[in-house]
Amino acid sequence: MSAPAGALDAAIPAGVDLGCDVGPVRLQSPVLAASGTFGSGVEAAGHGLIDLHLVGGVVAKTVTREPRAGNDPPRMTETPAGMLNSIGLQNPGIDRFLEVVLPGMRALPTGAILNIAGADAADYEHLAARVEEARDGVTALELNLSCPNVSHGLDFGREPAQAAKVVAGVKRVTTLPVWVKLTPNVTRIADIAVAVADAGADALVVGNTVLGTAIDWRRRRPMLTTGFGGLSGPAIRPIALRCVAECVRATDCPVIGCGGITSGDDALEFIVVGAHAVQVGTASFAAPSAAAGIAREIAERLVEVGAASIAELRGTIRW
Ligand SMILES: Cc1cc2nc3c(=O)[nH]c(=O)nc-3n(C[C@H](O)[C@H](O)[C@H](O)COP(=O)(O)O)c2cc1C
């Protein structure tokens, strides 16, 4: 089981405040578990694998309108300093998610962030309205824009106007803070950041996986059934950091950094570049306690440099 209330105080050095603000949301820790890499949080917490008091929130795996079986295996493969996946948004669909998964998330000693994806803007709006009805105990709603728009096949997150349309539609039907997760697979991520910030995003999550492939040359076949997949893990950290830097320069919207973070030092790189918080994905596969361990390391580093909170370090980089 997760540690009792008060465990957070015991686990971090005196005088250090791990709390942080992401726009209107106050988090107990700047380290969150990223979507699709930590289940609903109930699994790991239930097995006593992590102290969620040290975690700012768990972002649930993306939920769609209808259940999805996902892609056929193999849909994950290891790569140098990372992994490629093409899970294909496997999920039970919004009805079952709200009925079966969300109650468990509400009971966790950390924030519950729901993540949705649609095939068109109306789909996102429908899903956001369903979440709004069940919003009790939900910290924020994250929009996964790394999915194809059915009308022309291009990801929503690749077109400023389409991305903005999705965000504006969702904002019309929800009172929850809306976090918009961007894809790094674009030429100018700042253009997308500005578009969704202007449309009302409360925070940007920067970002999702980087498109790639892995090849078995003897078989003349790709390693993944789908051919291409999303690269994650330490290999993408420099790309994610650059994307965060570009978004921070382009807009005042709070940014949550994500991509290849495996340690407190990695996380603080994102903070000094200007991120308000971070999400940890692939590292949780190697160690389910990774997010909590990274939070503990951040606390230790704060003591080392004589800072009382990460707010003192945020955006302090000199380029
Ligand atoms: C196996 C796997 C499944 C993922 N599923 C989702 C998902 O359902 N929705 C989403 O927004 N991101 C998903 N992601 C992306 C992660 O949340 C994260 O943005 C990305 O992996 C980069 O962070 P990392 O390098 O720390 O893993 C997934 C990543 C992995 C590795």
PDB file of N, CA, C and O in Angstrom, residues 120-121 124-125 143 145 156 161-171:
ATOM      1  N   ASP A 120     -12.022  13.389 -34.263  1.00  0.00           N
ATOM      2  CA  ASP A 120     -12.284  14.738 -34.778  1.00  0.00           C
ATOM      3  C   ASP A 120     -12.590  15.655 -33.586  1.00  0.00           C
ATOM      4  O   ASP A 120     -12.661  15.189 -32.436  1.00  0.00           O
ATOM      5  N   ALA A 121     -12.759  16.945 -33.858  1.00  0.00           N
ATOM      6  CA  ALA A 121     -12.932  17.901 -32.763  1.00  0.00           C
ATOM      7  C   ALA A 121     -14.186  17.591 -31.947  1.00  0.00           C
ATOM      8  O   ALA A 121     -14.200  17.736 -30.713  1.00  0.00           O
ATOM      9  N   TYR A 124     -13.468  14.953 -29.281  1.00  0.00           N
ATOM     10  CA  TYR A 124     -12.786  15.508 -28.098  1.00  0.00           C
ATOM     11  C   TYR A 124     -13.805  16.206 -27.201  1.00  0.00           C
ATOM     12  O   TYR A 124     -13.769  16.085 -25.976  1.00  0.00           O
ATOM     13  N   GLU A 125     -14.701  16.937 -27.827  1.00  0.00           N
ATOM     14  CA  GLU A 125     -15.699  17.691 -27.063  1.00  0.00           C
ATOM     15  C   GLU A 125     -16.617  16.729 -26.304  1.00  0.00           C
ATOM     16  O   GLU A 125     -16.927  16.942 -25.130  1.00  0.00           O
ATOM     17  N   LEU A 143      -5.180  16.629 -23.124  1.00  0.00           N
ATOM     18  CA  LEU A 143      -5.582  16.285 -24.492  1.00  0.00           C
ATOM     19  C   LEU A 143      -4.379  15.727 -25.234  1.00  0.00           C
ATOM     20  O   LEU A 143      -3.355  16.409 -25.355  1.00  0.00           O
ATOM     21  N   LEU A 145      -2.919  15.179 -28.505  1.00  0.00           N
ATOM     22  CA  LEU A 145      -3.135  15.649 -29.883  1.00  0.00           C
ATOM     23  C   LEU A 145      -2.313  14.852 -30.897  1.00  0.00           C
ATOM     24  O   LEU A 145      -2.293  15.190 -32.083  1.00  0.00           O
ATOM     25  N   PHE A 156      -3.678  16.027 -35.141  1.00  0.00           N
ATOM     26  CA  PHE A 156      -4.175  17.350 -34.722  1.00  0.00           C
ATOM     27  C   PHE A 156      -3.035  18.253 -34.278  1.00  0.00           C
ATOM     28  O   PHE A 156      -3.031  19.452 -34.537  1.00  0.00           O
ATOM     29  N   ALA A 161      -4.200  25.420 -36.522  1.00  0.00           N
ATOM     30  CA  ALA A 161      -5.642  25.732 -36.554  1.00  0.00           C
ATOM     31  C   ALA A 161      -6.465  24.560 -36.027  1.00  0.00           C
ATOM     32  O   ALA A 161      -7.428  24.750 -35.274  1.00  0.00           O
ATOM     33  N   GLN A 162      -6.085  23.342 -36.419  1.00  0.00           N
ATOM     34  CA  GLN A 162      -6.822  22.154 -35.962  1.00  0.00           C
ATOM     35  C   GLN A 162      -6.631  21.957 -34.458  1.00  0.00           C
ATOM     36  O   GLN A 162      -7.581  21.631 -33.729  1.00  0.00           O
ATOM     37  N   ALA A 163      -5.411  22.144 -33.998  1.00  0.00           N
ATOM     38  CA  ALA A 163      -5.127  21.989 -32.562  1.00  0.00           C
ATOM     39  C   ALA A 163      -5.932  23.008 -31.755  1.00  0.00           C
ATOM     40  O   ALA A 163      -6.544  22.675 -30.728  1.00  0.00           O
ATOM     41  N   ALA A 164      -5.968  24.234 -32.240  1.00  0.00           N
ATOM     42  CA  ALA A 164      -6.696  25.299 -31.539  1.00  0.00           C
ATOM     43  C   ALA A 164      -8.195  24.999 -31.513  1.00  0.00           C
ATOM     44  O   ALA A 164      -8.875  25.233 -30.505  1.00  0.00           O
ATOM     45  N   LYS A 165      -8.700  24.451 -32.623  1.00  0.00           N
ATOM     46  CA  LYS A 165     -10.128  24.132 -32.702  1.00  0.00           C
ATOM     47  C   LYS A 165     -10.505  23.082 -31.640  1.00  0.00           C
ATOM     48  O   LYS A 165     -11.538  23.195 -30.970  1.00  0.00           O
ATOM     49  N   VAL A 166      -9.650  22.090 -31.486  1.00  0.00           N
ATOM     50  CA  VAL A 166      -9.908  21.049 -30.482  1.00  0.00           C
ATOM     51  C   VAL A 166      -9.924  21.667 -29.083  1.00  0.00           C
ATOM     52  O   VAL A 166     -10.831  21.420 -28.277  1.00  0.00           O
ATOM     53  N   VAL A 167      -8.931  22.488 -28.789  1.00  0.00           N
ATOM     54  CA  VAL A 167      -8.819  23.078 -27.448  1.00  0.00           C
ATOM     55  C   VAL A 167     -10.012  23.998 -27.160  1.00  0.00           C
ATOM     56  O   VAL A 167     -10.623  23.931 -26.079  1.00  0.00           O
ATOM     57  N   ALA A 168     -10.371  24.831 -28.120  1.00  0.00           N
ATOM     58  CA  ALA A 168     -11.494  25.753 -27.907  1.00  0.00           C
ATOM     59  C   ALA A 168     -12.783  24.974 -27.656  1.00  0.00           C
ATOM     60  O   ALA A 168     -13.577  25.331 -26.769  1.00  0.00           O
ATOM     61  N   GLY A 169     -12.986  23.893 -28.395  1.00  0.00           N
ATOM     62  CA  GLY A 169     -14.188  23.068 -28.220  1.00  0.00           C
ATOM     63  C   GLY A 169     -14.236  22.440 -26.836  1.00  0.00           C
ATOM     64  O   GLY A 169     -15.275  22.424 -26.172  1.00  0.00           O
ATOM     65  N   VAL A 170     -13.092  21.929 -26.395  1.00  0.00           N
ATOM     66  CA  VAL A 170     -13.029  21.291 -25.074  1.00  0.00           C
ATOM     67  C   VAL A 170     -13.258  22.326 -23.972  1.00  0.00           C
ATOM     68  O   VAL A 170     -13.995  22.081 -23.011  1.00  0.00           O
ATOM     69  N   LYS A 171     -12.663  23.504 -24.127  1.00  0.00           N
ATOM     70  CA  LYS A 171     -12.823  24.553 -23.109  1.00  0.00           C
ATOM     71  C   LYS A 171     -14.289  24.965 -22.951  1.00  0.00           C
ATOM     72  O   LYS A 171     -14.712  25.378 -21.877  1.00  0.00           O
TER      73      LYS A 171
END
